[in-house]
Short mmCIF file of C-alpha atoms and ligand atoms in Angstrom, two decimals:
data_model
loop_
_atom_site.label_atom_id
_atom_site.label_comp_id
_atom_site.label_asym_id
_atom_site.label_seq_id
_atom_site.Cartn_x
_atom_site.Cartn_y
_atom_site.Cartn_z
CA MET A 1 150.92 127.26 106.69
CA THR A 2 150.09 130.53 104.99
CA PRO A 3 148.52 133.33 106.50
CA LYS A 4 145.53 132.76 103.96
CA SER A 5 145.42 128.80 104.75
CA THR A 6 144.87 129.81 108.54
CA SER A 7 142.13 132.17 108.24
CA ILE A 8 140.22 129.32 105.67
CA LYS A 9 140.56 126.71 108.70
CA MET A 10 139.61 129.88 110.91
CA SER A 11 136.60 130.59 109.07
CA THR A 12 135.43 126.98 109.12
CA TRP A 13 136.13 126.51 112.41
CA ILE A 14 133.97 129.90 113.31
CA LYS A 15 131.24 128.55 111.41
CA ASN A 16 131.10 125.18 112.62
CA GLN A 17 130.87 126.83 115.95
CA ALA A 18 127.84 128.94 115.01
CA TYR A 19 125.83 125.45 114.42
CA ARG A 20 126.87 124.87 118.09
CA TYR A 21 126.22 128.19 119.66
CA THR A 22 123.51 130.18 117.83
CA GLY A 23 120.51 130.84 119.50
CA LYS A 24 121.41 129.94 122.90
CA LEU A 25 121.86 131.75 126.19
CA LEU A 26 124.39 130.02 128.02
CA LEU A 27 126.43 130.19 131.43
CA ARG A 28 130.60 129.93 131.04
CA HIS A 29 130.48 126.20 132.21
CA GLU A 30 128.19 125.52 129.54
CA ILE A 31 130.86 126.49 126.42
CA PRO A 32 133.80 124.25 126.41
CA LEU A 33 136.30 126.41 124.85
CA ASN A 34 139.09 128.17 126.93
CA ASP A 35 139.35 131.70 127.97
CA LYS A 36 141.44 132.80 125.51
CA THR A 37 139.59 131.68 122.27
CA LEU A 38 136.31 132.21 123.97
CA ASN A 39 137.97 136.21 124.90
CA TYR A 40 138.90 136.14 121.63
CA LEU A 41 135.35 135.72 119.98
CA ILE A 42 134.08 138.29 122.55
CA LYS A 43 136.80 141.16 121.24
CA GLU A 44 135.97 139.78 117.55
CA LYS A 45 131.97 140.36 118.80
CA ILE A 46 131.30 136.76 118.15
CA PHE A 47 130.20 136.50 121.24
CA GLU A 48 128.66 138.77 123.86
CA SER A 49 128.52 138.70 127.19
CA THR A 50 125.74 139.89 129.49
CA PRO A 51 125.09 140.10 132.91
CA SER A 52 122.76 137.04 134.77
CA PHE A 53 120.90 139.55 137.02
CA LYS A 54 119.47 143.27 136.92
CA ASN A 55 120.36 144.28 141.01
CA LYS A 56 118.98 147.87 141.71
CA ILE A 57 117.03 149.14 144.37
CA ILE A 58 113.90 148.89 142.96
CA ILE A 59 113.90 146.21 140.63
CA LYS A 60 116.29 142.86 141.25
CA GLN A 61 115.82 139.93 138.40
CA CYS A 62 117.21 136.97 137.28
CA LEU A 63 117.81 137.24 133.56
CA ARG A 64 117.85 133.89 132.76
CA CYS A 65 114.47 132.88 134.14
CA GLY A 66 112.80 136.67 133.82
CA ASN A 67 112.21 136.11 137.74
CA THR A 68 111.50 139.34 140.14
CA LYS A 69 110.11 137.57 142.93
CA HIS A 70 112.19 138.61 145.66
CA SER A 71 110.70 135.29 147.45
CA LEU A 72 112.89 133.06 144.87
CA LEU A 73 115.57 135.09 144.87
CA GLY A 74 118.36 134.39 147.19
CA GLU A 75 121.65 135.97 148.85
CA ILE A 76 124.50 133.63 149.40
CA PRO A 77 128.58 134.57 150.05
CA CYS A 78 130.44 133.37 146.91
CA LEU A 79 133.59 131.35 147.13
CA ASN A 80 135.33 133.16 143.56
CA CYS A 81 134.89 136.70 144.48
CA GLN A 82 134.20 136.51 148.13
CA ARG A 83 131.49 138.72 147.89
CA THR A 84 127.73 137.97 149.04
CA HIS A 85 126.06 137.77 145.54
CA LEU A 86 122.23 136.99 144.42
CA TYR A 87 121.23 133.93 143.07
CA CYS A 88 117.89 132.66 141.71
CA ARG A 89 115.89 129.89 143.46
CA LYS A 90 113.25 129.51 140.29
CA CYS A 91 115.55 128.33 137.55
CA ILE A 92 117.72 126.81 140.10
CA GLU A 93 116.95 123.07 138.42
CA MET A 94 118.58 124.42 135.46
CA GLY A 95 122.07 125.12 137.12
CA ARG A 96 122.48 127.59 140.09
CA VAL A 97 123.76 130.79 138.16
CA MET A 98 125.35 133.64 140.52
CA GLU A 99 125.59 137.15 140.18
CA CYS A 100 128.94 137.56 139.11
CA GLU A 101 128.56 135.27 136.42
CA ARG A 102 127.58 136.22 133.31
CA LEU A 103 125.62 135.11 130.13
CA TYR A 104 126.83 134.19 127.10
CA ARG A 105 125.35 134.59 123.43
CA TRP A 106 126.95 133.80 120.13
CA ILE A 107 126.37 137.38 117.80
CA GLY A 108 128.22 136.22 114.88
CA LYS A 109 127.04 135.60 111.62
CA ALA A 110 124.40 132.62 112.25
CA PRO A 111 124.30 129.66 109.99
CA SER A 112 122.26 128.81 107.42
CA TRP A 113 120.21 125.84 108.51
CA LYS A 114 119.35 123.16 106.05
CA VAL A 115 116.69 123.39 102.89
CA HIS A 116 115.40 120.26 102.38
CA ASP A 117 113.55 119.42 99.19
CA ASN A 118 111.45 116.60 100.79
CA PRO A 119 111.99 115.95 104.21
CA CYS A 120 108.65 114.12 105.47
CA THR A 121 109.20 110.45 105.39
CA TRP A 122 105.40 109.85 106.89
CA GLU A 123 103.58 107.59 105.12
CA GLY A 124 100.32 107.75 106.54
CA GLU A 125 97.41 109.74 105.44
CA LEU A 126 95.12 112.61 106.96
CA THR A 127 91.57 112.37 107.39
CA LYS A 128 89.88 115.45 105.24
CA PRO A 129 88.84 117.67 108.48
CA GLN A 130 92.63 117.11 109.33
CA GLN A 131 93.86 118.13 106.15
CA GLN A 132 91.99 121.23 106.35
CA ALA A 133 93.36 121.80 109.76
CA SER A 134 97.13 121.40 108.06
CA SER A 135 96.83 123.49 105.54
CA ARG A 136 95.99 126.73 107.76
CA ILE A 137 98.82 125.29 109.70
CA VAL A 138 101.00 125.54 106.78
CA GLU A 139 99.42 128.92 105.83
CA SER A 140 100.34 130.56 109.27
CA ILE A 141 103.89 129.05 108.33
CA ASN A 142 104.54 130.93 105.28
CA LYS A 143 103.72 134.16 107.23
CA GLU A 144 106.13 135.73 109.52
CA GLY A 145 105.35 136.65 113.00
CA GLU A 146 101.69 135.00 112.57
CA GLU A 147 99.94 133.52 115.50
CA LEU A 148 97.30 130.22 115.65
CA LEU A 149 95.85 128.47 118.00
CA VAL A 150 94.87 124.82 117.47
CA TRP A 151 91.87 123.69 119.61
CA ALA A 152 91.84 120.22 118.43
CA VAL A 153 89.92 117.29 121.16
CA CYS A 154 92.39 114.80 122.71
CA GLY A 155 92.92 111.93 120.10
CA ALA A 156 92.35 114.43 117.08
CA GLY A 157 95.59 113.69 115.48
CA LYS A 158 97.55 116.86 116.38
CA THR A 159 101.10 115.75 116.17
CA GLU A 160 100.03 114.23 112.55
CA MET A 161 98.54 117.58 111.28
CA LEU A 162 101.75 119.20 112.05
CA PHE A 163 103.64 117.19 110.01
CA GLN A 164 103.11 119.32 106.66
CA GLY A 165 103.45 122.77 108.51
CA ILE A 166 106.80 121.31 109.54
CA THR A 167 107.94 119.89 106.10
CA THR A 168 107.28 123.60 104.83
CA ALA A 169 109.67 124.84 107.57
CA LEU A 170 111.91 122.53 106.44
CA LYS A 171 112.02 123.17 102.88
CA GLN A 172 112.74 127.08 103.21
CA GLY A 173 115.54 126.25 105.87
CA LYS A 174 113.63 127.15 108.83
CA ARG A 175 114.60 126.20 112.11
CA ILE A 176 111.85 124.44 114.39
CA CYS A 177 110.82 124.15 118.17
CA LEU A 178 108.02 122.17 119.48
CA ALA A 179 107.66 122.69 123.00
CA THR A 180 105.64 120.66 125.57
CA PRO A 181 105.53 121.01 129.19
CA ARG A 182 106.22 117.35 130.07
CA ALA A 183 109.29 115.23 129.67
CA ASP A 184 107.06 111.91 129.06
CA VAL A 185 105.88 113.79 126.04
CA VAL A 186 108.96 114.76 124.76
CA ARG A 187 110.33 111.19 125.09
CA GLU A 188 106.80 109.90 123.14
CA LEU A 189 107.21 112.01 120.45
CA LYS A 190 111.15 111.96 119.86
CA PRO A 191 110.78 108.57 117.86
CA ARG A 192 107.63 109.58 116.08
CA PHE A 193 109.53 112.90 114.78
CA GLN A 194 112.46 110.69 113.93
CA GLN A 195 110.58 108.26 111.69
CA ALA A 196 108.42 111.20 110.14
CA PHE A 197 111.82 113.00 109.01
CA ALA A 198 114.14 110.47 108.93
CA ASN A 199 116.98 112.45 107.07
CA VAL A 200 116.60 115.77 109.54
CA SER A 201 118.37 116.01 112.61
CA VAL A 202 115.74 115.47 115.71
CA GLN A 203 116.70 116.06 119.41
CA ALA A 204 115.02 115.62 122.54
CA LEU A 205 115.89 118.05 125.43
CA TYR A 206 114.57 117.18 128.74
CA GLY A 207 116.43 117.03 132.19
CA GLY A 208 118.34 114.22 132.05
CA SER A 209 118.37 113.59 128.08
CA GLN A 210 120.76 112.59 126.23
CA ASP A 211 120.77 115.08 123.33
CA LYS A 212 123.19 117.53 125.47
CA ASP A 213 124.15 119.90 122.63
CA ALA A 214 121.01 121.01 121.05
CA THR A 215 122.21 121.47 117.67
CA ALA A 216 119.50 120.26 115.69
CA GLN A 217 117.57 121.83 113.20
CA LEU A 218 114.10 120.03 114.95
CA ILE A 219 114.16 120.44 118.20
CA LEU A 220 111.65 119.13 120.74
CA ALA A 221 111.96 120.41 124.41
CA THR A 222 110.20 120.52 127.75
CA THR A 223 109.19 124.06 127.87
CA HIS A 224 112.08 124.49 130.89
CA GLN A 225 114.76 123.76 128.57
CA LEU A 226 113.72 126.53 126.16
CA LEU A 227 115.44 128.83 129.01
CA ARG A 228 119.05 127.88 127.70
CA PHE A 229 118.05 129.63 124.13
CA LYS A 230 117.37 132.78 123.01
CA GLU A 231 116.20 134.13 119.12
CA ALA A 232 116.75 130.70 118.28
CA PHE A 233 113.70 129.66 116.38
CA ASP A 234 111.93 130.28 113.34
CA VAL A 235 108.53 127.88 114.19
CA MET A 236 107.64 127.69 117.40
CA ILE A 237 105.04 125.07 118.21
CA ILE A 238 103.63 125.25 121.84
CA ASP A 239 101.71 122.02 123.02
CA GLU A 240 99.51 122.10 125.65
CA ILE A 241 99.53 125.59 126.07
CA ASP A 242 96.97 125.19 128.83
CA ALA A 243 99.01 123.02 130.98
CA PHE A 244 100.47 123.37 134.03
CA PRO A 245 103.10 124.55 134.30
CA TYR A 246 103.28 126.64 131.27
CA HIS A 247 99.94 128.04 132.89
CA ALA A 248 100.88 129.03 136.21
CA ASP A 249 104.66 129.65 135.47
CA PRO A 250 105.51 133.28 134.09
CA SER A 251 109.25 132.16 133.43
CA LEU A 252 107.73 129.71 130.70
CA PRO A 253 106.10 132.38 128.40
CA PHE A 254 109.17 134.85 129.30
CA ALA A 255 111.51 131.42 128.05
CA THR A 256 109.07 130.85 125.19
CA SER A 257 109.19 134.19 123.68
CA ARG A 258 113.02 135.01 123.92
CA ALA A 259 113.35 131.69 122.42
CA LYS A 260 111.67 132.77 119.17
CA ASN A 261 113.15 134.81 116.06
CA PRO A 262 111.82 138.48 115.74
CA VAL A 263 109.82 136.93 112.85
CA CYS A 264 109.01 133.49 114.30
CA THR A 265 105.26 131.60 113.33
CA THR A 266 103.59 130.50 116.95
CA ILE A 267 101.74 127.48 116.89
CA TYR A 268 99.76 127.07 119.84
CA LEU A 269 98.10 123.74 120.59
CA THR A 270 95.38 122.60 123.47
CA ALA A 271 92.33 120.45 123.88
CA THR A 272 91.32 122.54 126.50
CA PRO A 273 91.84 126.37 126.54
CA ARG A 274 91.65 128.33 130.00
CA LYS A 275 89.26 131.23 130.00
CA LYS A 276 92.61 133.73 129.02
CA GLN A 277 92.55 131.66 125.78
CA GLN A 278 89.01 131.57 124.93
CA SER A 279 88.35 135.25 125.71
CA LEU A 280 91.31 135.93 123.14
CA ILE A 281 89.34 133.82 120.50
CA THR A 282 85.87 135.44 121.18
CA ARG A 283 87.62 138.92 120.47
CA LYS A 284 89.11 137.59 118.01
CA LYS A 285 92.40 138.52 118.79
CA LEU A 286 94.09 135.14 118.30
CA PRO A 287 93.16 133.42 115.05
CA HIS A 288 92.20 129.57 115.75
CA ILE A 289 91.29 126.42 114.15
CA PHE A 290 88.63 124.44 116.16
CA PHE A 291 89.28 120.50 115.82
CA PRO A 292 86.10 119.04 117.64
CA ILE A 293 86.60 115.28 116.54
CA ARG A 294 88.85 112.60 116.81
CA TYR A 295 91.19 111.45 113.99
CA HIS A 296 88.75 108.41 113.90
CA GLY A 297 85.44 109.83 113.82
CA HIS A 298 83.93 108.17 117.19
CA PRO A 299 82.88 110.61 119.95
CA LEU A 300 84.59 110.74 122.84
CA PRO A 301 84.05 108.97 125.81
CA VAL A 302 82.17 110.47 128.24
CA PRO A 303 83.12 109.96 131.86
CA GLN A 304 80.50 108.33 134.16
CA MET A 305 80.37 109.73 137.81
CA LYS A 306 80.24 106.81 140.81
CA MET A 307 79.88 107.79 144.26
CA SER A 308 81.46 106.41 147.09
CA LEU A 309 80.70 108.35 150.57
CA SER A 310 83.04 106.27 152.04
CA LEU A 311 85.95 106.95 150.22
CA LYS A 312 88.06 108.92 152.17
CA LYS A 313 87.47 106.14 155.20
CA ASP A 314 88.99 103.78 152.57
CA PHE A 315 92.20 105.59 151.57
CA GLN A 316 93.21 105.64 155.42
CA ASN A 317 92.36 101.89 155.36
CA ASN A 318 94.31 101.71 152.16
CA GLN A 319 91.82 100.26 150.37
CA PRO A 320 90.16 101.21 147.05
CA PRO A 321 86.56 102.56 147.23
CA THR A 322 83.93 99.53 147.35
CA PRO A 323 82.03 100.98 144.27
CA PHE A 324 85.62 100.66 142.30
CA ILE A 325 85.39 96.92 143.73
CA THR A 326 82.31 96.35 142.12
CA TRP A 327 83.36 98.05 138.42
CA VAL A 328 86.54 96.19 138.18
CA ASN A 329 84.83 92.61 139.26
CA LYS A 330 82.36 93.15 135.83
CA ARG A 331 85.42 93.90 133.45
CA GLN A 332 86.82 90.52 134.48
CA ASN A 333 87.21 89.45 130.69
CA SER A 334 88.40 92.81 129.32
CA HIS A 335 90.81 93.34 127.29
CA ARG A 336 91.94 96.64 127.66
CA GLN A 337 94.63 97.63 129.65
CA LEU A 338 93.81 99.98 133.20
CA LEU A 339 94.78 103.40 133.89
CA ILE A 340 94.29 104.39 137.54
CA PHE A 341 94.76 108.06 138.07
CA VAL A 342 95.08 108.73 141.90
CA PRO A 343 95.32 112.44 143.40
CA SER A 344 98.90 111.61 145.02
CA ILE A 345 101.69 109.98 145.28
CA SER A 346 101.20 109.03 148.89
CA LEU A 347 98.09 107.38 147.66
CA ALA A 348 99.41 105.68 145.05
CA GLU A 349 102.15 103.73 146.93
CA GLN A 350 99.36 102.90 149.67
CA ILE A 351 97.16 101.56 147.65
CA THR A 352 98.69 99.45 145.31
CA LYS A 353 99.26 96.72 146.98
CA SER A 354 95.35 96.10 148.15
CA ILE A 355 94.55 96.77 144.45
CA ARG A 356 96.95 94.43 143.26
CA ARG A 357 95.41 91.84 145.40
CA ILE A 358 91.85 92.45 144.58
CA LEU A 359 92.71 92.08 141.13
CA LEU A 360 94.80 88.83 141.74
CA GLU A 361 91.91 87.32 143.77
CA GLU A 362 89.09 88.30 140.70
CA LYS A 363 91.61 86.65 138.37
CA ILE A 364 91.88 90.03 136.44
CA ILE A 365 95.83 90.07 136.39
CA GLU A 366 97.53 87.13 136.74
CA LYS A 367 100.40 88.02 138.35
CA ASN A 368 102.12 90.04 140.96
CA SER A 369 104.08 92.00 138.51
CA ALA A 370 101.18 92.94 135.85
CA ILE A 371 100.35 96.02 138.05
CA ASP A 372 102.86 98.86 138.80
CA PHE A 373 102.73 102.59 140.14
CA VAL A 374 104.63 105.30 138.50
CA HIS A 375 104.66 109.42 139.83
CA ALA A 376 107.06 112.28 139.03
CA GLU A 377 109.37 111.08 141.09
CA ASP A 378 109.83 107.47 140.61
CA GLN A 379 113.49 107.12 139.15
CA TYR A 380 111.79 104.04 137.12
CA ARG A 381 109.31 106.15 135.63
CA GLU A 382 110.04 105.91 132.01
CA GLU A 383 110.54 102.03 132.40
CA LYS A 384 107.62 101.59 134.02
CA VAL A 385 105.47 103.95 130.98
CA LYS A 386 107.31 101.87 128.43
CA GLN A 387 106.21 98.57 129.83
CA PHE A 388 102.72 99.66 130.09
CA ARG A 389 103.23 100.64 126.54
CA ASN A 390 104.36 97.04 125.60
CA LYS A 391 101.68 95.57 127.82
CA GLU A 392 104.19 94.03 130.28
CA LEU A 393 101.76 96.06 132.63
CA LYS A 394 98.01 95.44 132.57
CA VAL A 395 97.51 98.16 135.34
CA ILE A 396 99.17 101.14 136.03
CA ILE A 397 98.31 103.31 139.01
CA THR A 398 99.67 107.08 138.24
CA THR A 399 99.28 110.74 139.61
CA THR A 400 98.46 113.71 136.90
CA ILE A 401 102.06 112.78 135.24
CA LEU A 402 100.44 110.66 132.76
CA GLU A 403 97.24 112.85 132.20
CA ARG A 404 98.27 114.23 128.94
CA GLY A 405 100.11 113.44 125.73
CA VAL A 406 100.73 109.72 126.36
CA THR A 407 98.53 107.88 123.69
CA PHE A 408 98.23 103.89 125.16
CA PRO A 409 95.63 102.36 122.41
CA SER A 410 93.22 100.14 124.47
CA VAL A 411 92.52 101.54 127.83
CA ASP A 412 89.84 101.66 130.63
CA VAL A 413 90.17 105.24 132.47
CA VAL A 414 89.55 105.46 136.40
CA ILE A 415 89.96 108.40 138.53
CA LEU A 416 89.94 107.78 142.38
CA ASP A 417 88.89 110.61 143.98
CA ALA A 418 87.90 113.02 141.34
CA GLY A 419 86.45 115.46 143.54
CA HIS A 420 90.24 116.43 144.88
CA ASP A 421 91.33 119.55 143.61
CA VAL A 422 94.08 118.65 141.82
CA PHE A 423 91.86 117.26 139.11
CA ASP A 424 90.63 120.73 137.76
CA GLN A 425 88.25 120.81 134.48
CA ALA A 426 91.27 120.60 131.99
CA ALA A 427 92.85 117.80 134.10
CA LEU A 428 89.50 116.10 134.07
CA VAL A 429 89.17 116.40 130.27
CA GLN A 430 92.24 115.33 129.28
CA ILE A 431 92.49 112.34 131.39
CA ALA A 432 89.43 111.16 130.01
CA GLY A 433 90.63 111.48 126.49
CA ARG A 434 93.30 108.50 127.23
CA ALA A 435 90.50 106.49 126.40
CA GLY A 436 89.37 105.59 123.04
CA ARG A 437 92.65 106.69 120.97
CA SER A 438 92.58 103.79 118.64
CA ALA A 439 90.43 103.21 115.56
CA ASP A 440 90.25 99.75 116.52
CA ASP A 441 89.26 100.16 119.91
CA PRO A 442 87.68 103.79 119.89
CA THR A 443 85.42 103.63 122.90
CA GLY A 444 86.61 102.94 126.17
CA GLU A 445 84.87 103.41 129.91
CA VAL A 446 85.67 106.44 131.98
CA VAL A 447 84.67 106.29 135.53
CA PHE A 448 85.53 109.31 137.77
CA PHE A 449 84.82 107.50 141.85
CA HIS A 450 83.97 110.24 144.02
CA ASP A 451 82.74 111.87 147.39
CA GLY A 452 81.09 114.32 146.36
CA LYS A 453 80.21 116.13 143.13
CA THR A 454 82.73 118.93 142.14
CA GLU A 455 82.09 121.87 139.61
CA ALA A 456 84.79 120.89 137.99
CA MET A 457 83.84 117.62 137.18
CA ILE A 458 80.36 118.78 135.82
CA GLN A 459 81.95 121.14 133.58
CA ALA A 460 84.01 118.89 132.16
CA ILE A 461 81.50 116.20 131.26
CA SER A 462 79.84 119.16 130.29
CA ALA A 463 82.62 120.19 127.89
CA ILE A 464 83.03 116.81 126.41
CA LYS A 465 79.54 116.46 125.47
CA LYS A 466 79.58 119.83 123.80
CA MET A 467 82.60 118.60 121.58
CA ASN A 468 80.85 115.66 120.57
CA LEU A 469 77.59 117.92 119.74
CA ARG A 470 79.86 120.36 117.67
CA GLY A 471 81.98 117.24 116.30
CA GLY A 472 78.95 115.64 114.94
CA VAL A 473 78.83 112.83 116.88
CA GLY A 474 76.79 113.68 120.34
CA GLY A 475 73.56 112.14 120.71
ZN1 ZN B 1 116.17 132.48 137.43
#
């Protein structure tokens, strides 16, 4: 081979590698290249390696997730170098990083992402208000470095409102990430995005996902997965900005901001902004659009509250509260599925049996297998949610994992022990927002069973009524 052809071959190889590595922050074992090649690329300033920890007397920090909490930084003897090293417990679920390891990043020429002529294959139509919101999103994407908060009720059709914006970005050869706190939501969005952008590479990243290499132009990811990126995206869409764990975990805003290019447009989506975001809006520090109406134009279902004084005692006996039994009896002929939220995994496990028995006795379900429970640690979680979606399950008992982002067309929604701490105002609004999602069945009942009203319940109901009034659909 002539030197010229070797060098062409080399530059093609580097170009291909650029797609694979650009915008990522990786550990050595995440780079399947041998030491010789990697060292060569470092020498040629195509890769750079940086420390994974800052270890000074005054500050110790994990440079992968930004954690500075000493309680989350451990020290263990390192088998490789026979010394004691720092490691970070905060981001350990992404694989443990030891102080002697380095972080690697591609600093060679970045690849040009494909400029698409007409990437959107979605054939649906936006309503007039959705169209207005969509145009505003497009406007933001056309401006570099712009931030926009989209405050839209549950069921507004946020995903569809993003399609034009994403189309605009793809036509400009931009790389896009939509990050959301929950893996269930990523799983639900993947087929919708793949269908809407049939000829664009779309990948879904979450713990245990198939799409491991993260080389797509359009990435859907859990917020945790963003820890693997640095200066990767031109458009960052952050869904459920108010949600746990984004809301409570400082490493996620850290990772999100690092994953953005300096001129990245950021779109925040929320149905229930936290005080901090509301205050930014009021002080006009954060441009926003407010979208108080569901895509089908019907109001948000307003939750009913049902008092049950013996609720805790019933739970101790593994029984659902009596008012729930009375309520469920009345919906014998209901065609709707039933989504039952409970505050803990143990309660979900304990109470399913008696609810199953009651529903069988009352002929609300016909067979044992029509009801199941699901929670975050359930190994069949994905499968069960799918069964509920396919209506193989008529009733599902769940912890807050299904509080957001998931859409089932025709459900009634119940919370058992709505006064429990896990159900804060945002959670209650989100849960209520699971009902009445479809234009074919836009109402749906929402019932909070409780043994004492909480501020969160009162505020949630008031917020829902206010949204309905602002959307012009409230009574
Ligand atoms: Zn860390």
